[in-house]
Structure formats: C-alpha cells, structure tokens
Coordinates of C-alpha atoms (C1' of nucleotides) in Angstrom, one line a residue:
Chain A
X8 CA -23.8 -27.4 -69.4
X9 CA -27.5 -26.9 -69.4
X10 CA -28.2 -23.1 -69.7
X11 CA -30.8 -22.6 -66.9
X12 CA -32.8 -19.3 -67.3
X13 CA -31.9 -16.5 -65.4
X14 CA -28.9 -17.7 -63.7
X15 CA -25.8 -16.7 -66.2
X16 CA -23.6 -19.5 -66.7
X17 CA -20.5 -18.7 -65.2
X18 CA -22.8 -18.8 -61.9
X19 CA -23.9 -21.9 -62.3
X20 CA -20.0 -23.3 -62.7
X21 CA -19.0 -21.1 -60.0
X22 CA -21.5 -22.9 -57.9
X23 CA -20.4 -26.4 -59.4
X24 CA -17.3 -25.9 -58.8
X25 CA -17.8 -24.7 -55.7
X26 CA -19.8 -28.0 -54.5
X27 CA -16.6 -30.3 -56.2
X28 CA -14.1 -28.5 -53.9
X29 CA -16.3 -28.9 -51.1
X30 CA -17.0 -32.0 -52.0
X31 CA -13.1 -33.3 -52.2
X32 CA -13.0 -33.9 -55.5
X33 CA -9.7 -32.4 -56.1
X34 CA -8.2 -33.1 -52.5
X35 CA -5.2 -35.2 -54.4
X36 CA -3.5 -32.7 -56.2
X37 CA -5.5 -29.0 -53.5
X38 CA -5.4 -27.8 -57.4
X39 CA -8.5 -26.9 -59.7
X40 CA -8.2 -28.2 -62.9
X41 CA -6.8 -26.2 -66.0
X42 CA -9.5 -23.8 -67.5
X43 CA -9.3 -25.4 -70.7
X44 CA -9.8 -28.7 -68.8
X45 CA -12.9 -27.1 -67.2
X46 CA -14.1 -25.4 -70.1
X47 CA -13.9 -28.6 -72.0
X48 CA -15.9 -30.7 -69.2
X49 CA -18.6 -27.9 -68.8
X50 CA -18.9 -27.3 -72.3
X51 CA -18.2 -23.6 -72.4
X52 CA -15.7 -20.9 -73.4
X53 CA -12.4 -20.4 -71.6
X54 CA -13.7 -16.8 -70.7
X55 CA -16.5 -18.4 -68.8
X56 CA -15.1 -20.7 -66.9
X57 CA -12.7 -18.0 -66.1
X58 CA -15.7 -15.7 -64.8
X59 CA -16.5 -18.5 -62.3
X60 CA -12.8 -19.0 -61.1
X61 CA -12.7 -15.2 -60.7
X62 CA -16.0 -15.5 -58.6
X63 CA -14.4 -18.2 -56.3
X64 CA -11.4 -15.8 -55.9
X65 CA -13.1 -13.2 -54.4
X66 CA -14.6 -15.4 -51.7
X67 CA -11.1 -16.9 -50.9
X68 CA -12.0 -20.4 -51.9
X69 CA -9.5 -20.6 -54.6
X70 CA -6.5 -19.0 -55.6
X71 CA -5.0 -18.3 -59.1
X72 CA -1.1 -18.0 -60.0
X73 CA 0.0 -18.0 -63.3
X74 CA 1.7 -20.7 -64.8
X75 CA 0.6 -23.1 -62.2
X76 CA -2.5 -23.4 -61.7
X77 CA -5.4 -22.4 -59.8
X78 CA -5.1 -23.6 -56.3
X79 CA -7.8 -24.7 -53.2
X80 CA -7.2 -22.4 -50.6
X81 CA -9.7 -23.6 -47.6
X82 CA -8.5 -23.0 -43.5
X83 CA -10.4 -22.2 -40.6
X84 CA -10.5 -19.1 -39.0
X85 CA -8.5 -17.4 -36.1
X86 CA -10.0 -15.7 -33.4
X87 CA -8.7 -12.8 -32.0
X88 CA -10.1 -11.1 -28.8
X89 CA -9.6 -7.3 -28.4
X90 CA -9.9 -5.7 -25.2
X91 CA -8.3 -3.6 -22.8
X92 CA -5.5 -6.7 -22.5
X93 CA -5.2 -6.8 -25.7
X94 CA -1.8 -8.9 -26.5
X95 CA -1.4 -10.5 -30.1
X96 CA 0.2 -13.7 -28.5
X97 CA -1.9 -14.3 -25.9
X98 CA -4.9 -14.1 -28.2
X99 CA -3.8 -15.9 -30.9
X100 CA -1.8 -18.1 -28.0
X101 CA -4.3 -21.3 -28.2
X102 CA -5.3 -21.3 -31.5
X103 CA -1.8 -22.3 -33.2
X104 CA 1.4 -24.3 -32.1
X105 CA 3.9 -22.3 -34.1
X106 CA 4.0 -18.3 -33.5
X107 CA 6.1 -15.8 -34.7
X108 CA 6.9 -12.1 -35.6
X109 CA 9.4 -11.1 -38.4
X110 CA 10.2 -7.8 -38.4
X111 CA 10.6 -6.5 -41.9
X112 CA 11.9 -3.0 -41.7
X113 CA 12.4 -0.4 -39.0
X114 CA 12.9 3.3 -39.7
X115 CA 13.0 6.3 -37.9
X116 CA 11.1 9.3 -38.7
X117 CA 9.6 12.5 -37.6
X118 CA 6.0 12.2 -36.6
X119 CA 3.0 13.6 -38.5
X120 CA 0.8 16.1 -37.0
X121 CA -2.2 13.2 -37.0
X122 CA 0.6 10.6 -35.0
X123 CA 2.1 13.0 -32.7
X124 CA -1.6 14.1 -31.7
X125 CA -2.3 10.2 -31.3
X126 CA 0.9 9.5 -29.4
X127 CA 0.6 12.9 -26.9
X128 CA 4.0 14.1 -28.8
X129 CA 5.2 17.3 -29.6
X130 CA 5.5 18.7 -33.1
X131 CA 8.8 17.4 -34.5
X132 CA 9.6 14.7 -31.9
X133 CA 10.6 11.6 -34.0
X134 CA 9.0 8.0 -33.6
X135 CA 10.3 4.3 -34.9
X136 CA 8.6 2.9 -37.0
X137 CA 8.5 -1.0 -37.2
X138 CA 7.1 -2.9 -40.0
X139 CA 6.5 -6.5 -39.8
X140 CA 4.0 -8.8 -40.2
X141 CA 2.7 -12.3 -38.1
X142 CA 2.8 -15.8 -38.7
X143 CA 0.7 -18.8 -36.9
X144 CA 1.4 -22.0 -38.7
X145 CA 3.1 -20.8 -41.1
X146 CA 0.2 -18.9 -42.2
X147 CA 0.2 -14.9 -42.6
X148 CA -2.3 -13.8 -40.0
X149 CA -1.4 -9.7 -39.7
X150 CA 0.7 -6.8 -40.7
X151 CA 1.3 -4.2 -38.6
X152 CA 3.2 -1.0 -39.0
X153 CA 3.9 0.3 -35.6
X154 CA 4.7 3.8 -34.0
X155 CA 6.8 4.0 -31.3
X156 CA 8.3 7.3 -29.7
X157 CA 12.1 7.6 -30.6
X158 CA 13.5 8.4 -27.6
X159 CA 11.9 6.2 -24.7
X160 CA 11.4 3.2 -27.1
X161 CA 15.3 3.5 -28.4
X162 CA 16.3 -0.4 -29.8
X163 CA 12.7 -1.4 -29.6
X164 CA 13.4 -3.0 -33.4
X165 CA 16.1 -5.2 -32.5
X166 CA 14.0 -6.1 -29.4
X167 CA 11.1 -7.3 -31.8
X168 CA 13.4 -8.5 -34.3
X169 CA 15.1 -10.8 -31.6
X170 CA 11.8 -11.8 -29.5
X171 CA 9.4 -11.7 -32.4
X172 CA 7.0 -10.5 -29.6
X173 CA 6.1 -6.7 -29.0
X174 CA 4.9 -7.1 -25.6
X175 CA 8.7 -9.1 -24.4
X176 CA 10.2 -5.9 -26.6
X177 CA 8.5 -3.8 -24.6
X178 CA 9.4 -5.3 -21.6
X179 CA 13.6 -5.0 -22.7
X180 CA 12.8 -1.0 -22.9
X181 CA 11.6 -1.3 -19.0
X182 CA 7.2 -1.1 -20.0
X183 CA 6.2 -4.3 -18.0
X184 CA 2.4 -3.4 -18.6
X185 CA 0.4 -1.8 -20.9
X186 CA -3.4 -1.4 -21.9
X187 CA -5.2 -1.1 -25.0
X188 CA -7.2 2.3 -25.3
X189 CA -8.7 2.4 -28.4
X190 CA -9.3 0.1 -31.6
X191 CA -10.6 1.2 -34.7
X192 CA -12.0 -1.4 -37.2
X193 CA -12.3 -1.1 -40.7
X194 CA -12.4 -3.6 -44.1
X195 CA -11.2 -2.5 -47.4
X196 CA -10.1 -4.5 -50.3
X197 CA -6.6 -5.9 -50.1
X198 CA -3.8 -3.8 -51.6
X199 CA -0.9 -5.3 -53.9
X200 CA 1.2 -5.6 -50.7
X201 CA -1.3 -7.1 -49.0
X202 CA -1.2 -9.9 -51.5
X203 CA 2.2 -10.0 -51.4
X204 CA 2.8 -10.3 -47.7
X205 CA -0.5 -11.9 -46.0
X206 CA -0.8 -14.7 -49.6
X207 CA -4.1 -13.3 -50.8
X208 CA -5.9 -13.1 -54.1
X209 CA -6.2 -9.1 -55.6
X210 CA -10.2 -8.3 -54.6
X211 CA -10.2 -10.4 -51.2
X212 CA -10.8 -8.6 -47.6
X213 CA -8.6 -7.1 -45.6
X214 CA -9.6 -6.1 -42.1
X215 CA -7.9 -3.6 -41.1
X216 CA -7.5 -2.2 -37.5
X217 CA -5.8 1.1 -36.0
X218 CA -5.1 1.0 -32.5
X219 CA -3.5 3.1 -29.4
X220 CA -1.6 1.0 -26.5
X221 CA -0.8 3.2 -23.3
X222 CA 1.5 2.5 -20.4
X223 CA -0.5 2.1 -16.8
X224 CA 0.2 6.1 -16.3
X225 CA -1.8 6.3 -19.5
X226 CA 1.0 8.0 -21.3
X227 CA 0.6 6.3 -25.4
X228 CA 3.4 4.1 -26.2
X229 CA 2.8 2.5 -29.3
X230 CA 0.0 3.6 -32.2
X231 CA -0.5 0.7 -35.0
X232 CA -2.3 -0.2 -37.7
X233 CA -2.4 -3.5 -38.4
X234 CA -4.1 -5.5 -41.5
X235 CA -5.5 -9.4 -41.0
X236 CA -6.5 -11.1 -43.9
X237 CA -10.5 -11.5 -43.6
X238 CA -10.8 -15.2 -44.6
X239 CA -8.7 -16.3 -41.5
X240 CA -9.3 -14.3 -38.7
X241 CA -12.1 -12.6 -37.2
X242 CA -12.5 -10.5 -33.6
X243 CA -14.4 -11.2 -30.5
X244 CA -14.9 -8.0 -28.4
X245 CA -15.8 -9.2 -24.9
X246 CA -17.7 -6.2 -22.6
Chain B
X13 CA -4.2 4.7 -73.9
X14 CA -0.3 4.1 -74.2
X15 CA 1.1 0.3 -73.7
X16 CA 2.9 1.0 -70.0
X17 CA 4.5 -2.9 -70.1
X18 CA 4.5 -4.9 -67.2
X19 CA 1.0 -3.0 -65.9
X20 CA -2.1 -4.2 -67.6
X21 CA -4.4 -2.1 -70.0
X22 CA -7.1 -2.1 -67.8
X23 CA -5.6 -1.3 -64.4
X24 CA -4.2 1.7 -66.2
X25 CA -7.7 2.4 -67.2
X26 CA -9.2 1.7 -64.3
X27 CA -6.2 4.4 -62.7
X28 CA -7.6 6.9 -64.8
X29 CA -11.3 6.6 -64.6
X30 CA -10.6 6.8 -60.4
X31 CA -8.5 9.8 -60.7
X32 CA -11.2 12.0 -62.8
X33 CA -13.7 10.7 -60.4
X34 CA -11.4 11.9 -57.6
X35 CA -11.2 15.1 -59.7
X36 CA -14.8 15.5 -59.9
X37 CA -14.8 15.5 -63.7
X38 CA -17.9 13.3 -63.3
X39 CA -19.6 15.8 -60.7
X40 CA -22.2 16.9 -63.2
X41 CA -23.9 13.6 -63.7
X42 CA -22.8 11.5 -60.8
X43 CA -22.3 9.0 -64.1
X44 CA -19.7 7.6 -65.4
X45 CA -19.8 8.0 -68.8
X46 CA -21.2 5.1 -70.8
X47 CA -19.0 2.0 -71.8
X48 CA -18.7 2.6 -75.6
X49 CA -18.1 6.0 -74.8
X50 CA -14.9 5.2 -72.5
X51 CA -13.8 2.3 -74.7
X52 CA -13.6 5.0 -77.7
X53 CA -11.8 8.0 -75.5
X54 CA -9.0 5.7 -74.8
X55 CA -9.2 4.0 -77.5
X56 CA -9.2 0.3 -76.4
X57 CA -12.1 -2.1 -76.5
X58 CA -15.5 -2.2 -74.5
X59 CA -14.4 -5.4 -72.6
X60 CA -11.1 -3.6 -71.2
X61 CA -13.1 -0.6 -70.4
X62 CA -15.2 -3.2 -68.2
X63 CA -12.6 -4.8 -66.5
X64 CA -11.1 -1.9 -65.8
X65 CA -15.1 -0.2 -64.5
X66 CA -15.3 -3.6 -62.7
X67 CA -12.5 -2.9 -60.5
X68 CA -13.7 0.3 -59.4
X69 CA -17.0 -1.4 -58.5
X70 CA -15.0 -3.7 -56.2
X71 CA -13.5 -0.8 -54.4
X72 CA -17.3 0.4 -53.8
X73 CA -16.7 3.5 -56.0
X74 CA -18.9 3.1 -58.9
X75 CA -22.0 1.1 -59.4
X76 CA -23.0 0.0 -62.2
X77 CA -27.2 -0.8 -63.0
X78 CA -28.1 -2.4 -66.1
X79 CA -29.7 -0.2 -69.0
X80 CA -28.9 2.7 -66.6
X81 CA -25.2 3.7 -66.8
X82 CA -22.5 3.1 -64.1
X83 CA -23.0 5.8 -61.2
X84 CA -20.8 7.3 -58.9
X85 CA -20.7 6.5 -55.6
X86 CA -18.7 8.1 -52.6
X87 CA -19.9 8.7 -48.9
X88 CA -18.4 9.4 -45.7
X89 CA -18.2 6.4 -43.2
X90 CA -20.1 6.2 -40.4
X91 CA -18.5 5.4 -37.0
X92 CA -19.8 2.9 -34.8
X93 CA -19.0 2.8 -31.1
X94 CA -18.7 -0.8 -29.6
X95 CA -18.8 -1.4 -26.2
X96 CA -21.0 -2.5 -23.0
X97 CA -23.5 0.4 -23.7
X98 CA -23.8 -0.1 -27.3
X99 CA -27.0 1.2 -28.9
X100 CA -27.2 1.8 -32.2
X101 CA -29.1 5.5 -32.6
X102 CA -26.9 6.8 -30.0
X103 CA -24.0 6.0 -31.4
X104 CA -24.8 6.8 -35.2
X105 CA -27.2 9.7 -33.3
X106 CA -24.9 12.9 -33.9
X107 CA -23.5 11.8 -37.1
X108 CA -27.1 11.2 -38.9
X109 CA -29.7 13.7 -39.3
X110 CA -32.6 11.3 -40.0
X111 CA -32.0 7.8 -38.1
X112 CA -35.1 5.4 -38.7
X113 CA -35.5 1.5 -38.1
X114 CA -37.5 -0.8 -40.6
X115 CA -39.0 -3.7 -39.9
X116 CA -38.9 -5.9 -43.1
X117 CA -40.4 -9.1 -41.7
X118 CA -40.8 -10.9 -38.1
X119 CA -41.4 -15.1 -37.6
X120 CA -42.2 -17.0 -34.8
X121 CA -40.0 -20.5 -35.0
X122 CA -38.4 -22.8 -33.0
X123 CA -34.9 -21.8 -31.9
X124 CA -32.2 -23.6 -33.7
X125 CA -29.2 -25.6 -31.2
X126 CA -26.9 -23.0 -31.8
X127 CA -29.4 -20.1 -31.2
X128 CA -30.5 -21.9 -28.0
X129 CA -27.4 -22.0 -26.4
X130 CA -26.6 -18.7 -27.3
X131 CA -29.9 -17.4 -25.2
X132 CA -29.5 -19.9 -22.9
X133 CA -33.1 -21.3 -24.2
X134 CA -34.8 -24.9 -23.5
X135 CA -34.5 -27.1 -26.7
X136 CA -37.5 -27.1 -28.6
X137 CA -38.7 -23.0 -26.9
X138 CA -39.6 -20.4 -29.6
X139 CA -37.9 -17.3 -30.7
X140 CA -39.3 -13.6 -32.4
X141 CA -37.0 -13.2 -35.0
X142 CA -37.0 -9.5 -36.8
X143 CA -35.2 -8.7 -40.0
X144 CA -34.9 -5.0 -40.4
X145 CA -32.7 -2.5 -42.0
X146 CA -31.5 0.8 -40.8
X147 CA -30.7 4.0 -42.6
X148 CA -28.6 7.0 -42.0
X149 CA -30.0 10.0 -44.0
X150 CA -31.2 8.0 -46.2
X151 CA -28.8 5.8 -46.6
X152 CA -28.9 1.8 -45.3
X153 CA -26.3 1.5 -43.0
X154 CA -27.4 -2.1 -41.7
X155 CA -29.4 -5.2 -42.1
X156 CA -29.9 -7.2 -39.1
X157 CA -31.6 -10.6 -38.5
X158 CA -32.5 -10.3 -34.1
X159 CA -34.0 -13.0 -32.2
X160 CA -35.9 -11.9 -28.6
X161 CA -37.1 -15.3 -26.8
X162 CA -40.2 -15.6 -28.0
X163 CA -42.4 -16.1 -24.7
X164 CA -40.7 -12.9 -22.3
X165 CA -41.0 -10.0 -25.6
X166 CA -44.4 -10.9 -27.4
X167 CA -45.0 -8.1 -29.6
X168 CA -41.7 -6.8 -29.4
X169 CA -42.2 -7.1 -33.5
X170 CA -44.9 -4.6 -33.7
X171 CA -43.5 -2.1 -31.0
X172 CA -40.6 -1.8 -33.1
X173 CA -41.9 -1.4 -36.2
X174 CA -43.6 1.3 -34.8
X175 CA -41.0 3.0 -32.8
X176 CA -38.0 2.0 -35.2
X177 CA -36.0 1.4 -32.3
X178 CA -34.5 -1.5 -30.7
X179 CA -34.3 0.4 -27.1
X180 CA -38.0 1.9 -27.1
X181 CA -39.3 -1.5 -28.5
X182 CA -37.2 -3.1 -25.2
X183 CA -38.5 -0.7 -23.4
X184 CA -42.3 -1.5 -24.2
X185 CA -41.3 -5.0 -22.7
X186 CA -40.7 -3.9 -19.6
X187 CA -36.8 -4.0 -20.3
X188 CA -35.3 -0.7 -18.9
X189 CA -31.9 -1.3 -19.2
X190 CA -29.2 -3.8 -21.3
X191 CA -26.2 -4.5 -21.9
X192 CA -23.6 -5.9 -24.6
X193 CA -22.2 -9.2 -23.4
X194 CA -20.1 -10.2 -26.6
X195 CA -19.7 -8.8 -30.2
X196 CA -17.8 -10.8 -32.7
X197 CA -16.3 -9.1 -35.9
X198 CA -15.5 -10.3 -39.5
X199 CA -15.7 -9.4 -42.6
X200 CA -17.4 -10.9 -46.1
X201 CA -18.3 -10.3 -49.5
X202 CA -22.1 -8.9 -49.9
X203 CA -24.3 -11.6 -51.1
X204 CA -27.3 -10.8 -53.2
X205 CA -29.5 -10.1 -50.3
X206 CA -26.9 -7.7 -49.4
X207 CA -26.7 -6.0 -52.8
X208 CA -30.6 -5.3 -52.9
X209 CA -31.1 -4.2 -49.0
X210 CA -27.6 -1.9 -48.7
X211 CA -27.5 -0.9 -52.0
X212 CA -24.2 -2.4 -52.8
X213 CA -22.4 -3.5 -55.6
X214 CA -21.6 -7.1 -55.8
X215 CA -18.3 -8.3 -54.3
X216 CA -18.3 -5.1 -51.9
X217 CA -17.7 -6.0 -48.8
X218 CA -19.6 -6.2 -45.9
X219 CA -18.6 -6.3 -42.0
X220 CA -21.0 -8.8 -40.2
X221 CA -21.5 -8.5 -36.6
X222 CA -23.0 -11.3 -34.1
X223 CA -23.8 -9.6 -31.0
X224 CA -25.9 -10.8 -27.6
X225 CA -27.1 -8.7 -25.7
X226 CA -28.7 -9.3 -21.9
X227 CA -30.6 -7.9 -18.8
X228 CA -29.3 -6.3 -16.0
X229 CA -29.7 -9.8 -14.4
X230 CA -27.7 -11.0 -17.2
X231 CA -30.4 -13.3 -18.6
X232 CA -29.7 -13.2 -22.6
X233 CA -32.8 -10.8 -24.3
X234 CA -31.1 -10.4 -27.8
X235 CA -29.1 -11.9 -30.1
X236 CA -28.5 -10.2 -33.4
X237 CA -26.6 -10.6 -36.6
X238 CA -25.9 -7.7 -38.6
X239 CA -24.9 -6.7 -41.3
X240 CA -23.2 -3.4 -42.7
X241 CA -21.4 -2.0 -45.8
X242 CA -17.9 -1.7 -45.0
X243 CA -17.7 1.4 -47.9
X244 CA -19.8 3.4 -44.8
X245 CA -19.1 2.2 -41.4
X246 CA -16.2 1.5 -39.5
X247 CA -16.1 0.4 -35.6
X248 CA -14.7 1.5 -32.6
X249 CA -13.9 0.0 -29.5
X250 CA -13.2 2.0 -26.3
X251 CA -11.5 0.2 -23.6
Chain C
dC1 C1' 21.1 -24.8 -68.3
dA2 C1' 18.1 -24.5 -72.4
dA3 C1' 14.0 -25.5 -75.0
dG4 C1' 9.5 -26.7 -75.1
dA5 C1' 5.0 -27.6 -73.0
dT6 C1' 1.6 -26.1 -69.8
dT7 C1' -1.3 -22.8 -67.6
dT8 C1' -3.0 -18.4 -66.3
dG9 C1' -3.4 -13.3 -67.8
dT10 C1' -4.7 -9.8 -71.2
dT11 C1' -6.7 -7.9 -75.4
dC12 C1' -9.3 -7.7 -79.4
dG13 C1' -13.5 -9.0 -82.2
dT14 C1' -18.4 -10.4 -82.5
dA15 C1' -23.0 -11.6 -81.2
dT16 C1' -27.0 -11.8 -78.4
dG17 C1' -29.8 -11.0 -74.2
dT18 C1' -32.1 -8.0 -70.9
dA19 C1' -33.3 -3.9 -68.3
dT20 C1' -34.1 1.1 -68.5
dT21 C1' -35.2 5.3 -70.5
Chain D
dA4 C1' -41.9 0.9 -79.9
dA5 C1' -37.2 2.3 -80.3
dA6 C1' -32.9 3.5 -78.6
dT7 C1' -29.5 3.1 -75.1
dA8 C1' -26.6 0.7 -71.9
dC9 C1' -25.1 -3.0 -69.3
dA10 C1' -24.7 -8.4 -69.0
dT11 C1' -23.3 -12.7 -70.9
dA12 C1' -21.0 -15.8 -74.0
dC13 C1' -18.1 -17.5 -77.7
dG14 C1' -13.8 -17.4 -80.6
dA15 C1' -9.0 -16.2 -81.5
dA16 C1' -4.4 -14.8 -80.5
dC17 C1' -0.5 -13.6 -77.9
dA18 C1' 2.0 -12.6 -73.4
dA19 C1' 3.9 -14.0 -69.1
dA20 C1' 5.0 -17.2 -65.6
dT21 C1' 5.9 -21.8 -64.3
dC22 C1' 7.0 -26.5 -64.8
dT23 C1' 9.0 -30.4 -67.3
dT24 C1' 12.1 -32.6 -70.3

DNA sequence: CAAGATTTGTTCGTATGTATT
DNA sequence: AAATACATACGAACAAATCTT
C-alpha cells in the first residue's frame, strides 16, 4: 500500500475496499475477505485494515459477526409516505411481495403522565402495550412499541398477532377509520436491541418516529414510537 | 477498572466517562480530561480509553479536536415543523434567539436530468444554485444546497445574502407566497463537509432533507437539499 | 458430539506524526 | 521553540464465536 500524504491509511483501504464491493469483486461468496487476508494483500497491520472495516460498518456497507466473517450488506431503500392516511401496509404495499407483522410481546400497563396526556386519558387509566416489529422480504423494516387504551382496544394483541396488520386489528375492535395527527421524526444511533431485532451493525442509524393515530371523532387511539433502520427506508411527506 | 466478563473494557469505560458527564463532573472545563489522564484513573491503556472516548463521539456527546483535548458537547434539539407552510425562521423563530442565513457560495450551471425534472425545466435551461448554512444562537442547525431556475429569480443569490432569508429573498423576486409540495426524509452519516460546516464529529449523523417548493400557480421555484445534525433537530409533521 | 481450525473482538505495548497551546 | 494532546500505525497475545473435520 502506497502511503499517500495526508490521507491516513485505513482511509485509503476503506475507500478500496469500498470500490471492490462495489465493484463485485466478492459477489461469489457476499463475504469480505478475512482481515488477515486483507491485511496481508494491502500490506498493513490487522488493526488497520480493521479501522477501514469499522469505517464501512458505520455506513452500512458491510457487516461484521464474529467467527464468520465480515459480510456485504447492500439493498435498496424503502419508501414510506407519511401523511394524514398514514397506514404501514399501504405504504410499504408496492414496494415488497412478502409483508408481515410479528407481534413480540403485549403487556398491560398503567399509563405515564406523558402517555395519558398524548392519548386524552385520565391519570391511572391503563393502556396495552404491543411490541412487535415489521418485515418486507424478509428484511426488518421497523419496530414499533404501541399504546393502545385498555379498555376500548381490549384483545387488540391477539388481533395484531393474528392479522399481522394494525389497521385489520383495529377494524376487529369496531375502528374502521382512523387518521394520523402528528409524527415526530428523530435519528439516533442504534441501540443493542436495535441490532438485535432490525440486523444492524452497533454505530449505524436508526430513524426513529413517534406518532399519534386518532379515530374520525378525533378521540387518540393508538400513540407509537416506531424505529426503521436508516440504510433501508426513508420518508416522503406529501403536502 | 474491574474485569465485568462478557462486557468489554471499553464499553464499561465508555459507561463511566458518560455518566460523569451526565453528572456534570466535567462542568468546569467543558473537557474531558486528557487521554493519558483517563487511561491512568482507570488504570487500563490509552488505546481502551479511545475506544471507549470514540463511542461517546458517535453518540454526538464528546468531540474530540486534535492537540486540543476532547470537549463536551450537549444541546437541546431544535424542532422543525414540516408541512405545506413550511419556512424555516418561522418554525425555528420562537425557539432561537438569533436566527441568521449565510450564503457560502452561489453558481450559475446547467440543470442536471434529474434537477430538470424535478423543476419541471427544459433540458439544457440554467439553474442559481445557493449553498448556505444556518445557525440557531450560534449554533449551525443546517446546510443546504437550493437551486431557483435560473432565468425567473436572477439575483435571488445576492438578496439573500443580504437578507439571510429564503422568504424575503423570494419575496424580492416578486414571489409573495409558496408552498411545500414534497419533503423526503432520511438519515446519513456526516461526511467531511458536514463535519467542518455543522460542527460535528465524524460518524454523527445527519438527517438530510430534499424538499421542492412551488408558486401559488404551482410552477416549481425551489428545490433544496438540506442538511442538519440529527444531535439538534428533530421534525414534525402535522397532519 | 468433540476437537481443532478459522475469524472477528479486545487489550496491552510501543513508536511516530501532526495540530494546538 | 517546547510541551501537550490527539491521530495513526505496527506488533503480539488471547478471548469468543463460528465453522469444519
């Protein structure tokens, strides 16, 4: 490896690297070479070759596991339009063939101060809460945890669980309509969980929105925040 | 630093360093203190202490600057209305003090396909394209890169480098009135560009918006890319 | 299933470069 | 000019997870 000035090494492999996998060069096997391999090709330490790897992480081109390898980790990215008819499925709808919700856990809980505010509640009142998270193509595209109030919403988890769709849940607890009032987007870094359940690296983006669904007498129904990993989806707000 | 197995050295480290932050232990300074310094008071090497520093910088709460020291760095987030009306100092307006516009550079050039289609221009017409930042207090809060067509908003580069505002620099043009047609939301890591104009820290992340906006006659005036640092701003969208 | 080989993850040590104070 | 502090790079060793034999 020539040492160009200026640019620190495990840059300049980062960005070699970079142009291989772009290039195809390891489409046989979607795995990067072992860091000693690369190490030994580039003619540098383990630890720099490393650096680079780590760089390629972060942007979501690759993805380390230990004791297997580093893997390729390249897909397009998922739309998803938010509006006032916002509805996962529909919005997602086009984009994949194979759509589905798995319901993780459901519990049922009193509501903070902050949620009962957001859901109109009284101090007290309990809520359902729903974790689960959203697969197109097999691929993780979101997890939510969603509020629902206790008492109108009763068997709204083993709705979702058997439907895998909020909107048909709703439906089975007699809300045939409903609008979305307010969205709140943010991006942070992805937590251990996220890795676990949406199959990112530690250090990659997660966006992360919080949002408030009403019924058409504008009474809330359902308050969730919901995380989407950053390197496959993005939003399209239309005015 | 005690051997907790099964979490690595550094993370604990890295636990520790954000908790005294969090406790203010750091308040007098604002610094972090240095790296030889940390490596001794816990009594592991410099290149753990790094890891462990380089984590936190991830997370946007340290920053470090070479020959300096690693400072301190936590804000509030700024929150930015999306919607039809969307203008940028009226909806950072009450949560700024001191709200100012800079013009960095302005070209005249040839509009790309893409860019064409997006401003429903001839092939081969020319575009103004404006990079500028913004800051909040002080602070940059975005970096946008805005193309005007080219023929309708002549001098639309100098009226807002003097005004600092898109809307009075729109306004000089004869363009009373506009409105947001689409926004589209995602989310990277900074780039270098990013790093120098928002003050960031490499690998922070950074929400990228392409917007267009249009005339009352819905002919396409604006179409802007920006940029901002996800550590300050977060979007909302009311429906 | 067990043992060994492979591959990434962590930690220490050491040295030198470069920017800031 | 000198000291300080972060940035980069190499070397060695072992741990942990996974795969292969």
């Amino acid at each position: 490896m020539q040492r160009q000035k200026g640019v620190a090494l495990w840059r300049q492999i980062s960005d070699r690297i970079r142009a291989n996998i772009l290039a195809g060069l390891y489409d046989k096997t979607g795995m990067v070479p072992a860091e000693t391999a690369l190490a030994e090709e580039f003619g540098v330490n383990r630890h720099t070759v490393r650096a680079a790897l780590a760089a390629l992480a972060q942007e979501g081109i690759v993805r380390a596991a230990q004791g297997r390898g580093t893997m390729i980790t390249q897909r397009d990215k998922f739309d998803f339009p938010i509006g006032r008819r916002t509805r996962f499925s529909e919005g997602i709808g086009e984009q994949a063939r194979d759509l589905k919700g798995i319901l993780l856990s459901s519990a049922r809980e009193i509501a903070s101060a902050d949620l009962a505010k957001r859901l109109k509640l009284n101090p007290g009142e309990e809520v359902l809460r729903l974790d689960g998270i959203r697969k197109a193509d097999g691929r993780a595209v979101s997890r939510s945890t969603m509020w629902f109030p206790a008492e109108r919403f009763a068997g709204i988890d083993t709705a979702f669980a058997e439907t895998g769709s909020i909107t048909r849940a709703l439906t089975r607890c007699g809300v045939d309509d409903y609008v979305r009032e307010v969205t709140e987007i943010s991006a942070v870094h992805a937590e251990p969980d996220d890795v676990v359940h949406l199959e990112l690296t530690p250090g990659a983006i997660v966006l992360v929105t919080r949002a408030l669904n009403t019924d058409p007498a504008a009474r809330p129904i359902q308050y969730a925040v919901t995380r989407f990993p950053a390197d496959r989806v993005q939003f399209t707000i239309r005015n």
